[in-house]
PDB file of C-alpha atoms in Angstrom:
ATOM      1  CA  UNK H   1      17.446   0.730   1.388  1.00 82.00           C
ATOM      2  CA  UNK H   2      14.380   2.381   2.819  1.00 86.00           C
ATOM      3  CA  UNK H   3      12.485   0.553   5.566  1.00 91.00           C
ATOM      4  CA  UNK H   4       9.603   1.056   7.975  1.00 94.00           C
ATOM      5  CA  UNK H   5       9.176  -0.634  11.336  1.00 95.00           C
ATOM      6  CA  UNK H   6       5.879  -0.468  13.172  1.00 94.00           C
ATOM      7  CA  UNK H   7       4.769  -1.992  16.409  1.00 88.00           C
ATOM      8  CA  UNK H   8       3.611  -5.562  16.309  1.00 83.00           C
ATOM      9  CA  UNK H   9      -0.041  -6.210  16.789  1.00 86.00           C
ATOM     10  CA  UNK H  10      -2.641  -7.097  17.438  1.00 94.00           C
ATOM     11  CA  UNK H  11      -3.725  -4.186  19.592  1.00 96.00           C
ATOM     12  CA  UNK H  12      -6.988  -4.533  21.478  1.00 97.00           C
ATOM     13  CA  UNK H  13      -8.564  -1.534  23.188  1.00 97.00           C
ATOM     14  CA  UNK H  14     -11.833  -0.584  24.768  1.00 97.00           C
ATOM     15  CA  UNK H  15     -13.917   2.169  23.243  1.00 97.00           C
ATOM     16  CA  UNK H  16     -12.730   5.679  24.218  1.00 97.00           C
ATOM     17  CA  UNK H  17      -9.235   4.449  25.078  1.00 98.00           C
ATOM     18  CA  UNK H  18      -6.126   6.281  23.879  1.00 98.00           C
ATOM     19  CA  UNK H  19      -4.331   4.782  20.902  1.00 97.00           C
ATOM     20  CA  UNK H  20      -0.667   4.914  19.968  1.00 97.00           C
ATOM     21  CA  UNK H  21       0.853   2.860  17.177  1.00 98.00           C
ATOM     22  CA  UNK H  22       4.586   3.371  16.912  1.00 97.00           C
ATOM     23  CA  UNK H  23       6.339   3.742  13.581  1.00 97.00           C
ATOM     24  CA  UNK H  24      10.012   4.399  12.857  1.00 97.00           C
ATOM     25  CA  UNK H  25      11.726   4.590   9.520  1.00 95.00           C
ATOM     26  CA  UNK H  26      15.069   4.422   7.782  1.00 93.00           C
ATOM     27  CA  UNK H  27      15.495   6.379   4.590  1.00 90.00           C
ATOM     28  CA  UNK H  28      17.963   8.477   2.699  1.00 82.00           C
ATOM     29  CA  UNK H  29      17.053  12.075   2.114  1.00 80.00           C
ATOM     30  CA  UNK H  30      13.711  13.484   3.169  1.00 82.00           C
ATOM     31  CA  UNK H  31      10.867  11.049   2.621  1.00 88.00           C
ATOM     32  CA  UNK H  32       7.168  11.768   2.854  1.00 89.00           C
ATOM     33  CA  UNK H  33       5.405   9.731   5.546  1.00 93.00           C
ATOM     34  CA  UNK H  34       1.946   8.195   5.490  1.00 94.00           C
ATOM     35  CA  UNK H  35      -0.523   6.187   7.482  1.00 96.00           C
ATOM     36  CA  UNK H  36      -2.837   3.958   5.482  1.00 95.00           C
ATOM     37  CA  UNK H  37      -5.828   2.086   6.910  1.00 95.00           C
ATOM     38  CA  UNK H  38      -7.469  -1.081   5.666  1.00 91.00           C
ATOM     39  CA  UNK H  39     -10.981  -1.772   6.922  1.00 90.00           C
ATOM     40  CA  UNK H  40     -12.233  -5.371   6.690  1.00 85.00           C
ATOM     41  CA  UNK H  41     -12.889  -6.344   3.091  1.00 79.00           C
ATOM     42  CA  UNK H  42     -11.660  -3.050   1.675  1.00 81.00           C
ATOM     43  CA  UNK H  43      -8.539  -1.682   0.017  1.00 82.00           C
ATOM     44  CA  UNK H  44      -5.865   0.531   1.522  1.00 88.00           C
ATOM     45  CA  UNK H  45      -7.020   4.091   2.189  1.00 91.00           C
ATOM     46  CA  UNK H  46      -4.807   7.036   2.956  1.00 91.00           C
ATOM     47  CA  UNK H  47      -5.504   8.164   6.521  1.00 96.00           C
ATOM     48  CA  UNK H  48      -3.008  11.014   6.844  1.00 95.00           C
ATOM     49  CA  UNK H  49       0.355  12.190   5.601  1.00 93.00           C
ATOM     50  CA  UNK H  50       3.232  14.546   6.343  1.00 93.00           C
ATOM     51  CA  UNK H  51       5.759  15.706   3.793  1.00 89.00           C
ATOM     52  CA  UNK H  52       8.442  17.431   5.871  1.00 89.00           C
ATOM     53  CA  UNK H  53       9.943  17.471   9.335  1.00 92.00           C
ATOM     54  CA  UNK H  54       7.679  18.736  12.143  1.00 95.00           C
ATOM     55  CA  UNK H  55       4.584  18.534   9.936  1.00 94.00           C
ATOM     56  CA  UNK H  56       1.551  17.070  11.669  1.00 97.00           C
ATOM     57  CA  UNK H  57      -0.876  15.047   9.614  1.00 96.00           C
ATOM     58  CA  UNK H  58      -4.403  14.667  10.943  1.00 97.00           C
ATOM     59  CA  UNK H  59      -7.691  13.127   9.868  1.00 97.00           C
ATOM     60  CA  UNK H  60     -10.760  11.648  11.589  1.00 95.00           C
ATOM     61  CA  UNK H  61      -9.262  12.363  15.026  1.00 97.00           C
ATOM     62  CA  UNK H  62      -5.989  10.601  14.206  1.00 98.00           C
ATOM     63  CA  UNK H  63      -2.697  12.501  14.308  1.00 98.00           C
ATOM     64  CA  UNK H  64       0.932  11.820  13.549  1.00 98.00           C
ATOM     65  CA  UNK H  65       3.935  14.156  13.646  1.00 98.00           C
ATOM     66  CA  UNK H  66       6.977  13.797  11.396  1.00 96.00           C
ATOM     67  CA  UNK H  67       9.942  13.667  13.800  1.00 96.00           C
ATOM     68  CA  UNK H  68      13.190  13.764  11.880  1.00 93.00           C
ATOM     69  CA  UNK H  69      15.383  13.653  14.978  1.00 94.00           C
ATOM     70  CA  UNK H  70      13.878  10.353  16.105  1.00 95.00           C
ATOM     71  CA  UNK H  71      12.931   9.154  12.572  1.00 95.00           C
ATOM     72  CA  UNK H  72       9.429   8.456  13.829  1.00 97.00           C
ATOM     73  CA  UNK H  73       5.823   8.994  12.757  1.00 97.00           C
ATOM     74  CA  UNK H  74       3.708   7.576  15.566  1.00 98.00           C
ATOM     75  CA  UNK H  75      -0.058   7.397  15.075  1.00 98.00           C
ATOM     76  CA  UNK H  76      -2.271   8.614  17.918  1.00 98.00           C
ATOM     77  CA  UNK H  77      -5.947   9.018  18.635  1.00 98.00           C
ATOM     78  CA  UNK H  78      -7.361  10.322  21.873  1.00 97.00           C
ATOM     79  CA  UNK H  79     -10.546   8.270  21.965  1.00 97.00           C
ATOM     80  CA  UNK H  80     -11.006   5.270  19.698  1.00 98.00           C
ATOM     81  CA  UNK H  81     -14.339   3.954  18.467  1.00 97.00           C
ATOM     82  CA  UNK H  82     -15.445   0.469  17.448  1.00 97.00           C
ATOM     83  CA  UNK H  83     -15.502   1.710  13.858  1.00 96.00           C
ATOM     84  CA  UNK H  84     -11.728   2.330  14.037  1.00 97.00           C
ATOM     85  CA  UNK H  85     -11.114  -1.418  14.073  1.00 97.00           C
ATOM     86  CA  UNK H  86      -8.862  -2.027  11.070  1.00 96.00           C
ATOM     87  CA  UNK H  87      -5.289  -2.710  10.008  1.00 94.00           C
ATOM     88  CA  UNK H  88      -3.044   0.365  10.060  1.00 96.00           C
ATOM     89  CA  UNK H  89       0.023   0.647   7.839  1.00 95.00           C
ATOM     90  CA  UNK H  90       2.834   3.139   8.191  1.00 96.00           C
ATOM     91  CA  UNK H  91       4.597   3.942   4.917  1.00 94.00           C
ATOM     92  CA  UNK H  92       7.165   6.237   3.387  1.00 91.00           C
ATOM     93  CA  UNK H  93       7.720   7.540  -0.090  1.00 87.00           C
ATOM     94  CA  UNK H  94      11.224   8.331  -1.162  1.00 72.00           C
ATOM     95  CA  UNK H  95      12.241  11.278  -3.228  1.00 60.00           C
ATOM     96  CA  UNK H  96      14.782  11.666  -5.923  1.00 48.00           C
ATOM     97  CA  UNK H  97      14.433  10.934  -9.578  1.00 47.00           C
ATOM     98  CA  UNK H  98      11.182   9.160 -10.258  1.00 50.00           C
ATOM     99  CA  UNK H  99      11.283   7.069  -7.105  1.00 51.00           C
ATOM    100  CA  UNK H 100       7.960   7.726  -5.406  1.00 71.00           C
ATOM    101  CA  UNK H 101       7.109   4.149  -4.596  1.00 84.00           C
ATOM    102  CA  UNK H 102       5.711   3.423  -1.160  1.00 90.00           C
ATOM    103  CA  UNK H 103       7.621   1.348   1.377  1.00 91.00           C
ATOM    104  CA  UNK H 104       5.265  -0.122   3.969  1.00 93.00           C
ATOM    105  CA  UNK H 105       5.520  -1.453   7.475  1.00 93.00           C
ATOM    106  CA  UNK H 106       3.973  -4.817   8.336  1.00 91.00           C
ATOM    107  CA  UNK H 107       0.681  -3.390   9.513  1.00 93.00           C
ATOM    108  CA  UNK H 108      -0.910  -3.332  12.957  1.00 95.00           C
ATOM    109  CA  UNK H 109      -4.306  -4.870  13.551  1.00 95.00           C
ATOM    110  CA  UNK H 110      -6.428  -2.754  15.887  1.00 97.00           C
ATOM    111  CA  UNK H 111      -9.555  -4.163  17.480  1.00 97.00           C
ATOM    112  CA  UNK H 112     -11.765  -1.845  19.507  1.00 97.00           C
ATOM    113  CA  UNK H 113     -14.311  -3.463  21.793  1.00 97.00           C
ATOM    114  CA  UNK H 114     -17.499  -1.707  22.926  1.00 95.00           C
TER     115      UNK H 114
ATOM    116  CA  UNK A   1     -16.488   8.812  -5.486  1.00 75.00           C
ATOM    117  CA  UNK A   2     -14.033   7.451  -8.056  1.00 80.00           C
ATOM    118  CA  UNK A   3     -12.234   4.297  -7.051  1.00 90.00           C
ATOM    119  CA  UNK A   4      -9.725   1.773  -8.282  1.00 94.00           C
ATOM    120  CA  UNK A   5     -11.413  -1.493  -9.197  1.00 95.00           C
ATOM    121  CA  UNK A   6      -9.695  -4.874  -9.215  1.00 96.00           C
ATOM    122  CA  UNK A   7     -10.951  -8.168 -10.590  1.00 96.00           C
ATOM    123  CA  UNK A   8     -11.246 -10.914  -9.613  1.00 96.00           C
ATOM    124  CA  UNK A   9     -11.367 -10.544  -5.844  1.00 95.00           C
ATOM    125  CA  UNK A  10     -10.052 -14.077  -5.418  1.00 96.00           C
ATOM    126  CA  UNK A  11      -8.332 -16.362  -7.889  1.00 97.00           C
ATOM    127  CA  UNK A  12      -7.159 -19.911  -7.391  1.00 98.00           C
ATOM    128  CA  UNK A  13      -4.757 -21.314  -9.941  1.00 97.00           C
ATOM    129  CA  UNK A  14      -2.553 -24.340 -10.371  1.00 97.00           C
ATOM    130  CA  UNK A  15       1.199 -24.015 -10.166  1.00 97.00           C
ATOM    131  CA  UNK A  16       2.686 -23.334 -13.575  1.00 97.00           C
ATOM    132  CA  UNK A  17      -0.430 -21.692 -14.967  1.00 98.00           C
ATOM    133  CA  UNK A  18      -0.556 -18.131 -16.253  1.00 98.00           C
ATOM    134  CA  UNK A  19      -2.742 -15.621 -14.458  1.00 98.00           C
ATOM    135  CA  UNK A  20      -3.810 -12.107 -15.340  1.00 97.00           C
ATOM    136  CA  UNK A  21      -4.917  -9.760 -12.612  1.00 98.00           C
ATOM    137  CA  UNK A  22      -6.970  -6.823 -13.779  1.00 97.00           C
ATOM    138  CA  UNK A  23      -7.286  -3.283 -12.524  1.00 97.00           C
ATOM    139  CA  UNK A  24      -9.239  -0.255 -13.651  1.00 97.00           C
ATOM    140  CA  UNK A  25      -7.456   2.821 -12.276  1.00 95.00           C
ATOM    141  CA  UNK A  26      -9.208   6.130 -11.658  1.00 93.00           C
ATOM    142  CA  UNK A  27      -9.833   7.654 -15.059  1.00 90.00           C
ATOM    143  CA  UNK A  28      -7.709  10.822 -14.901  1.00 88.00           C
ATOM    144  CA  UNK A  29      -4.778   9.187 -13.126  1.00 90.00           C
ATOM    145  CA  UNK A  30      -1.469   8.875 -14.909  1.00 88.00           C
ATOM    146  CA  UNK A  31       0.706   6.747 -12.610  1.00 90.00           C
ATOM    147  CA  UNK A  32      -0.070   3.116 -11.925  1.00 93.00           C
ATOM    148  CA  UNK A  33       1.381   0.628  -9.460  1.00 94.00           C
ATOM    149  CA  UNK A  34       1.207  -2.976  -8.357  1.00 97.00           C
ATOM    150  CA  UNK A  35       1.990  -4.052  -4.809  1.00 96.00           C
ATOM    151  CA  UNK A  36       1.649  -7.408  -3.142  1.00 95.00           C
ATOM    152  CA  UNK A  37       1.282  -8.669   0.403  1.00 91.00           C
ATOM    153  CA  UNK A  38       2.165 -12.232   1.292  1.00 91.00           C
ATOM    154  CA  UNK A  39       0.076 -13.335   4.267  1.00 87.00           C
ATOM    155  CA  UNK A  40       1.529 -11.971   7.486  1.00 80.00           C
ATOM    156  CA  UNK A  41       4.220  -9.963   5.729  1.00 84.00           C
ATOM    157  CA  UNK A  42       4.723  -6.404   4.534  1.00 86.00           C
ATOM    158  CA  UNK A  43       3.046  -4.787   1.572  1.00 91.00           C
ATOM    159  CA  UNK A  44       5.803  -4.794  -1.070  1.00 93.00           C
ATOM    160  CA  UNK A  45       6.222  -2.660  -4.168  1.00 93.00           C
ATOM    161  CA  UNK A  46       6.335  -4.577  -7.448  1.00 96.00           C
ATOM    162  CA  UNK A  47       6.245  -2.071 -10.292  1.00 95.00           C
ATOM    163  CA  UNK A  48       5.293   1.444 -11.331  1.00 92.00           C
ATOM    164  CA  UNK A  49       4.055   2.386 -14.792  1.00 92.00           C
ATOM    165  CA  UNK A  50       3.785   5.726 -16.531  1.00 89.00           C
ATOM    166  CA  UNK A  51       3.338   6.812 -20.118  1.00 88.00           C
ATOM    167  CA  UNK A  52       2.968   3.229 -21.280  1.00 90.00           C
ATOM    168  CA  UNK A  53       6.199   1.998 -19.856  1.00 91.00           C
ATOM    169  CA  UNK A  54       7.635   0.681 -16.627  1.00 93.00           C
ATOM    170  CA  UNK A  55       9.234   3.497 -14.641  1.00 89.00           C
ATOM    171  CA  UNK A  56      10.545   1.349 -11.807  1.00 90.00           C
ATOM    172  CA  UNK A  57      10.414  -2.269 -10.724  1.00 92.00           C
ATOM    173  CA  UNK A  58      11.552  -4.167  -7.666  1.00 92.00           C
ATOM    174  CA  UNK A  59      13.746  -7.239  -7.566  1.00 92.00           C
ATOM    175  CA  UNK A  60      10.592  -9.284  -7.036  1.00 93.00           C
ATOM    176  CA  UNK A  61       9.375  -8.271 -10.489  1.00 96.00           C
ATOM    177  CA  UNK A  62      11.365 -10.774 -12.507  1.00 94.00           C
ATOM    178  CA  UNK A  63      10.829 -12.103 -16.021  1.00 95.00           C
ATOM    179  CA  UNK A  64       7.774 -14.049 -14.901  1.00 96.00           C
ATOM    180  CA  UNK A  65       5.902 -10.784 -14.356  1.00 97.00           C
ATOM    181  CA  UNK A  66       4.672  -8.277 -16.910  1.00 97.00           C
ATOM    182  CA  UNK A  67       2.321  -5.324 -16.921  1.00 97.00           C
ATOM    183  CA  UNK A  68       0.253  -3.803 -19.643  1.00 95.00           C
ATOM    184  CA  UNK A  69      -2.243  -1.062 -20.240  1.00 92.00           C
ATOM    185  CA  UNK A  70      -3.955  -2.601 -23.242  1.00 86.00           C
ATOM    186  CA  UNK A  71      -6.807  -0.209 -23.899  1.00 86.00           C
ATOM    187  CA  UNK A  72      -6.347   3.049 -22.000  1.00 79.00           C
ATOM    188  CA  UNK A  73      -8.531   2.018 -19.098  1.00 88.00           C
ATOM    189  CA  UNK A  74      -7.356  -1.385 -17.843  1.00 93.00           C
ATOM    190  CA  UNK A  75      -4.006  -2.046 -16.190  1.00 96.00           C
ATOM    191  CA  UNK A  76      -3.041  -5.692 -15.947  1.00 97.00           C
ATOM    192  CA  UNK A  77      -0.456  -7.753 -14.131  1.00 98.00           C
ATOM    193  CA  UNK A  78       0.443 -11.064 -15.738  1.00 98.00           C
ATOM    194  CA  UNK A  79       2.312 -13.848 -14.029  1.00 98.00           C
ATOM    195  CA  UNK A  80       3.528 -16.204 -16.717  1.00 96.00           C
ATOM    196  CA  UNK A  81       4.089 -19.410 -14.766  1.00 95.00           C
ATOM    197  CA  UNK A  82       2.842 -19.185 -11.211  1.00 97.00           C
ATOM    198  CA  UNK A  83       4.742 -20.624  -8.265  1.00 96.00           C
ATOM    199  CA  UNK A  84       3.446 -21.478  -4.815  1.00 97.00           C
ATOM    200  CA  UNK A  85       5.294 -18.463  -3.404  1.00 96.00           C
ATOM    201  CA  UNK A  86       3.297 -16.131  -5.670  1.00 97.00           C
ATOM    202  CA  UNK A  87       0.301 -16.699  -3.392  1.00 97.00           C
ATOM    203  CA  UNK A  88      -0.469 -13.265  -1.976  1.00 96.00           C
ATOM    204  CA  UNK A  89      -2.861 -10.330  -2.015  1.00 95.00           C
ATOM    205  CA  UNK A  90      -2.090  -8.128  -5.016  1.00 97.00           C
ATOM    206  CA  UNK A  91      -3.000  -4.447  -4.833  1.00 96.00           C
ATOM    207  CA  UNK A  92      -3.278  -2.070  -7.743  1.00 96.00           C
ATOM    208  CA  UNK A  93      -2.911   1.677  -7.124  1.00 94.00           C
ATOM    209  CA  UNK A  94      -3.010   4.850  -9.176  1.00 92.00           C
ATOM    210  CA  UNK A  95      -2.213   8.503  -8.674  1.00 88.00           C
ATOM    211  CA  UNK A  96      -2.650  11.734 -10.569  1.00 83.00           C
ATOM    212  CA  UNK A  97       0.796  13.041  -9.858  1.00 73.00           C
ATOM    213  CA  UNK A  98       4.052  11.249  -9.370  1.00 63.00           C
ATOM    214  CA  UNK A  99       4.187  12.358  -5.739  1.00 62.00           C
ATOM    215  CA  UNK A 100       0.464  12.467  -5.232  1.00 67.00           C
ATOM    216  CA  UNK A 101      -1.760  10.354  -3.053  1.00 78.00           C
ATOM    217  CA  UNK A 102      -1.954   6.777  -4.268  1.00 87.00           C
ATOM    218  CA  UNK A 103      -5.465   5.315  -4.365  1.00 90.00           C
ATOM    219  CA  UNK A 104      -5.606   1.570  -3.855  1.00 92.00           C
ATOM    220  CA  UNK A 105      -7.985  -1.081  -5.047  1.00 93.00           C
ATOM    221  CA  UNK A 106      -9.470  -3.725  -2.777  1.00 92.00           C
ATOM    222  CA  UNK A 107      -6.943  -6.296  -3.870  1.00 94.00           C
ATOM    223  CA  UNK A 108      -6.980  -9.684  -5.578  1.00 97.00           C
ATOM    224  CA  UNK A 109      -6.182 -12.672  -3.413  1.00 96.00           C
ATOM    225  CA  UNK A 110      -4.177 -15.096  -5.529  1.00 98.00           C
ATOM    226  CA  UNK A 111      -3.865 -18.659  -4.285  1.00 98.00           C
ATOM    227  CA  UNK A 112      -1.496 -20.975  -6.138  1.00 98.00           C
ATOM    228  CA  UNK A 113      -2.054 -24.670  -5.448  1.00 97.00           C
TER     229      UNK A 113
END
């Protein structure tokens, strides 16, 4: 079945550091890929998405590119802020029939120190 | 900004008791979902619901679980006889389209003692 593997956390960075959170997936067909973020005490929020190979999703300075050849969707940000501290989830949504459920990775806790 | 609302935020229940977790999806959304996250583990899909019926469910969603949209605004998840291993954060989500962005609630933390 479909699966998502993302790098284990926690990740601790200083403000303005470069962020990469790795995500790889296994899926049949051509899934859509997502990054969700969960700030403390809040629900999951969609951060960015990509629906086909070579698409780049971007939002709030975060980027991720759908790489079919490496089955990856790594999250990057050039300069993190304290306010980016949160748990980040990589996810995919399968296609075919009515199967649009999300399959999530385990989540990566990011802490950004001033 | 419209949001998905879940109540309660935290529920403690005794093993064997029935619990009902409540969700109010965004008003014009048509597709509804429940997910759960056991502490330290992945967020897992439980069930999707459309047009007043279950469209898909996972193997986790056994006969102890049921969902209902009783009044056109609420979407509930019932666990008939809770077990210790049902302790988790339960997330409700909704979307306008089948392949559209899913909006999540803040979650209900269920603790079974």
